[in-house]
Coordinates of C-alpha atoms in Angstrom, one line a residue:
M1 CA -45.6 -28.8 -39.2
K2 CA -43.4 -30.0 -36.3
P3 CA -40.5 -28.0 -34.9
P4 CA -37.0 -29.4 -35.3
S5 CA -37.0 -30.8 -31.7
F6 CA -40.3 -31.9 -30.5
S7 CA -39.1 -33.2 -27.1
G8 CA -37.4 -29.9 -26.4
W9 CA -40.5 -28.0 -27.3
V10 CA -42.6 -30.2 -25.0
L11 CA -40.3 -29.4 -22.1
S12 CA -40.4 -25.7 -22.9
L13 CA -44.2 -25.8 -23.1
A14 CA -44.4 -27.7 -19.8
S15 CA -42.1 -25.1 -18.1
C16 CA -44.3 -22.3 -19.4
F17 CA -47.4 -23.9 -18.2
A18 CA -45.9 -24.6 -14.8
C19 CA -44.9 -20.9 -14.4
V20 CA -48.4 -19.7 -15.5
L21 CA -50.3 -22.1 -13.3
A22 CA -48.2 -21.4 -10.3
A23 CA -49.1 -17.7 -10.5
P24 CA -51.5 -16.3 -8.0
I25 CA -55.1 -17.1 -8.9
A26 CA -57.7 -14.4 -8.7
S27 CA -60.5 -15.0 -6.2
A28 CA -63.2 -13.8 -8.6
A29 CA -63.8 -13.0 -12.2
E30 CA -62.9 -9.5 -13.4
L31 CA -64.5 -7.9 -16.4
D32 CA -63.0 -5.2 -18.6
L33 CA -64.9 -3.8 -21.6
Q34 CA -62.5 -2.9 -24.4
G35 CA -64.7 -1.5 -27.2
S36 CA -66.7 -4.5 -28.5
R37 CA -64.5 -7.0 -26.6
L38 CA -65.3 -8.0 -23.1
V39 CA -62.2 -9.4 -21.3
V40 CA -62.9 -11.9 -18.5
S41 CA -60.1 -13.0 -16.2
G42 CA -60.0 -14.8 -12.9
M43 CA -62.1 -17.6 -11.4
L44 CA -65.7 -18.0 -12.7
D45 CA -67.2 -18.3 -9.2
G46 CA -70.5 -16.6 -10.0
T47 CA -69.9 -13.2 -8.4
A48 CA -69.8 -11.3 -11.8
I49 CA -72.5 -13.2 -13.6
K50 CA -75.1 -10.4 -13.4
E51 CA -72.7 -7.8 -14.6
F52 CA -71.5 -10.2 -17.4
T53 CA -75.1 -10.9 -18.5
D54 CA -76.0 -7.2 -18.5
Q55 CA -72.9 -6.4 -20.6
L56 CA -73.9 -9.0 -23.2
G57 CA -77.5 -7.9 -23.1
S58 CA -76.4 -4.4 -24.1
G59 CA -75.7 -5.5 -27.6
T60 CA -72.4 -3.8 -27.8
V61 CA -70.2 -6.9 -27.1
H62 CA -69.2 -8.9 -30.1
T63 CA -66.5 -11.0 -28.5
V64 CA -65.9 -12.4 -25.0
V65 CA -62.2 -12.9 -24.4
F66 CA -61.2 -15.3 -21.6
E67 CA -57.7 -14.3 -20.4
D68 CA -55.9 -16.5 -17.8
S69 CA -59.1 -17.9 -16.2
F70 CA -58.1 -20.9 -14.1
G71 CA -61.4 -22.4 -13.2
G72 CA -64.5 -21.9 -11.2
T73 CA -67.7 -23.8 -10.5
A74 CA -69.9 -25.9 -12.8
E75 CA -72.9 -23.8 -11.9
A76 CA -71.1 -20.6 -12.9
A77 CA -69.8 -22.3 -16.1
G78 CA -73.4 -23.1 -17.1
A79 CA -74.6 -19.5 -16.3
Y80 CA -71.8 -17.9 -18.4
A81 CA -72.4 -20.4 -21.2
D82 CA -76.1 -19.6 -21.2
A83 CA -75.5 -15.9 -21.5
I84 CA -73.0 -16.4 -24.3
R85 CA -75.2 -18.7 -26.2
A86 CA -78.2 -16.4 -25.8
S87 CA -76.3 -13.3 -27.1
G88 CA -74.7 -15.1 -30.0
V89 CA -71.2 -13.6 -29.3
Q90 CA -67.9 -15.0 -30.3
T91 CA -65.4 -16.3 -27.7
E92 CA -61.6 -16.2 -27.6
I93 CA -58.9 -17.4 -25.3
R94 CA -55.8 -15.4 -24.6
G95 CA -53.4 -17.4 -22.3
Q96 CA -55.0 -20.2 -20.3
C97 CA -58.6 -21.2 -19.8
M98 CA -59.3 -24.1 -17.4
A99 CA -62.4 -26.1 -16.3
A100 CA -65.3 -23.7 -15.9
C101 CA -63.8 -21.2 -18.3
A102 CA -63.4 -23.9 -20.9
Y103 CA -67.1 -24.8 -20.9
A104 CA -68.2 -21.2 -21.1
F105 CA -65.7 -20.7 -24.0
L106 CA -67.3 -23.5 -26.0
A107 CA -70.7 -21.7 -26.0
G108 CA -69.5 -19.0 -28.4
K109 CA -70.8 -18.7 -31.9
T110 CA -67.2 -19.2 -32.9
H111 CA -64.5 -20.0 -30.4
R112 CA -60.9 -19.4 -31.1
F113 CA -57.4 -19.0 -29.7
G114 CA -56.2 -15.4 -29.7
Y115 CA -53.3 -14.3 -31.7
G116 CA -50.0 -13.1 -30.3
L117 CA -46.8 -14.6 -28.9
Q118 CA -48.3 -16.1 -25.8
V119 CA -48.9 -19.9 -25.3
N120 CA -52.7 -20.5 -25.4
G121 CA -54.2 -23.5 -23.6
I122 CA -57.6 -24.9 -22.8
L123 CA -58.1 -27.7 -20.3
L124 CA -61.5 -29.4 -20.5
P125 CA -62.3 -31.6 -17.4
V126 CA -63.2 -35.2 -18.0
A127 CA -64.4 -37.9 -15.6
S128 CA -62.2 -40.5 -17.2
R129 CA -59.9 -40.9 -20.2
P130 CA -62.1 -40.4 -23.3
T131 CA -62.0 -42.8 -26.2
A132 CA -61.3 -41.6 -29.8
A133 CA -65.1 -41.9 -30.5
E134 CA -66.0 -39.9 -27.4
L135 CA -63.5 -37.2 -28.3
A136 CA -65.1 -36.8 -31.7
I137 CA -68.5 -35.7 -30.4
R138 CA -67.9 -34.7 -26.8
W139 CA -67.4 -31.0 -27.3
R140 CA -69.6 -30.3 -30.3
G141 CA -72.7 -28.1 -30.0
D142 CA -75.1 -29.1 -27.2
E143 CA -72.9 -32.1 -26.3
A144 CA -70.5 -29.7 -24.6
H145 CA -73.2 -28.3 -22.4
K146 CA -74.5 -31.8 -21.5
T147 CA -71.1 -32.9 -20.1
L148 CA -71.5 -30.4 -17.3
A149 CA -73.9 -32.9 -15.7
D150 CA -70.9 -35.1 -15.1
F151 CA -69.5 -32.6 -12.8
T152 CA -72.5 -31.0 -11.0
P153 CA -73.2 -32.3 -7.5
S154 CA -76.6 -33.9 -6.9
A155 CA -79.1 -31.4 -5.7
A156 CA -81.0 -33.7 -3.4
P157 CA -79.5 -35.8 -0.6
S158 CA -80.0 -39.5 -0.6
A159 CA -83.1 -40.8 1.2
A160 CA -81.1 -43.5 2.7
K161 CA -78.7 -41.0 4.3
P162 CA -80.7 -38.0 5.6
V163 CA -78.7 -34.9 6.3
E164 CA -78.9 -33.3 9.7
A165 CA -80.7 -30.0 9.7
S166 CA -77.8 -28.3 11.4
A167 CA -75.2 -29.7 9.0
P168 CA -74.0 -27.2 6.3
P169 CA -74.8 -28.3 2.7
V170 CA -71.9 -29.9 0.9
I171 CA -71.6 -28.1 -2.5
K172 CA -68.6 -29.2 -4.4
D173 CA -68.0 -29.8 -8.1
N174 CA -66.6 -33.2 -9.0
W175 CA -64.1 -31.9 -11.4
Q176 CA -60.4 -31.7 -10.6
P177 CA -58.5 -28.6 -11.9
D178 CA -55.6 -30.6 -13.3
H179 CA -57.6 -33.6 -14.7
G180 CA -58.8 -33.3 -18.2
V181 CA -57.9 -33.0 -21.9
L182 CA -55.4 -30.2 -22.6
F183 CA -55.3 -28.4 -25.9
T184 CA -52.3 -26.1 -26.5
A185 CA -51.1 -23.7 -29.2
S186 CA -47.6 -22.2 -29.2
P187 CA -46.2 -19.8 -31.7
T188 CA -42.9 -20.8 -33.4
L189 CA -41.0 -19.8 -36.5
F190 CA -43.0 -22.5 -38.3
G191 CA -46.4 -21.1 -37.4
R192 CA -48.5 -22.1 -34.4
I193 CA -48.0 -25.7 -33.2
Y194 CA -51.1 -27.5 -31.8
N195 CA -50.9 -30.4 -29.4
T196 CA -53.4 -32.3 -27.3
Y197 CA -52.7 -34.2 -24.0
Y198 CA -54.6 -36.3 -21.5
C199 CA -53.8 -35.3 -17.9
D200 CA -55.0 -37.7 -15.2
G201 CA -54.3 -35.2 -12.4
T202 CA -51.3 -37.0 -10.9
Q203 CA -48.9 -34.8 -12.9
G204 CA -49.6 -31.8 -10.6
R205 CA -48.2 -28.7 -12.4
D206 CA -45.7 -30.7 -14.5
F207 CA -47.6 -31.1 -17.8
S208 CA -44.7 -32.8 -19.5
K209 CA -46.0 -35.9 -17.6
C210 CA -49.4 -35.8 -19.5
E211 CA -50.0 -38.3 -22.2
R212 CA -49.9 -36.9 -25.7
L213 CA -53.0 -37.8 -27.7
A214 CA -52.6 -38.5 -31.4
D215 CA -55.2 -37.5 -34.0
A216 CA -56.9 -35.0 -31.6
D217 CA -56.8 -31.8 -33.6
P218 CA -58.8 -29.2 -31.7
Y219 CA -60.4 -28.0 -35.0
K220 CA -61.5 -31.5 -36.0
L221 CA -63.0 -32.1 -32.5
G222 CA -64.9 -28.8 -32.5
V223 CA -63.0 -27.3 -29.6
L224 CA -61.8 -24.5 -31.9
T225 CA -63.6 -23.1 -34.9
P226 CA -61.9 -21.8 -38.1

């Protein structure tokens, strides 16, 4: 069900996202065990992977909650996803979950947006604008894990261009933090409103400039599970 003024809601949502994304970004992931829920916030840069894996291996964690995690590396995303998949836990988003966080989130046995009055959003990086057919399968099951290869830098240097021994290795993921498909859910008097956008990265922090995608329900596409 749509709110009375869709355009006004879009502007409100964009303003909310701009405020959130302009906030200071944590330099590393922080873990907080709350009963059977493990809350993960900050950048998934790999510094907390061992602790994260140990927590999931204890058997006491049933749900991993990603809260305002604004990115990280493809390598860390794969490591978090592997640990989540191996333990069979559920995943949940509270607030914003971008790039690396998004791929780790999809590894959950079930993956959902958290309840509450906050705007929830997940931005999945893409190399180019996906077609409707690509959207339908891109984030289902193992396909979500395979797409990480699109963003992982090549491990071996080209034989035609040898790297000097003294030169530091260039390790940089190919994804851009503001380029991807953005799924949002906002609470209203009419229930939660879901919308999907394609952001090409040129919009910066102004997500009202992103292209709204029709027929891209996150439940139908496998991004969220019932």
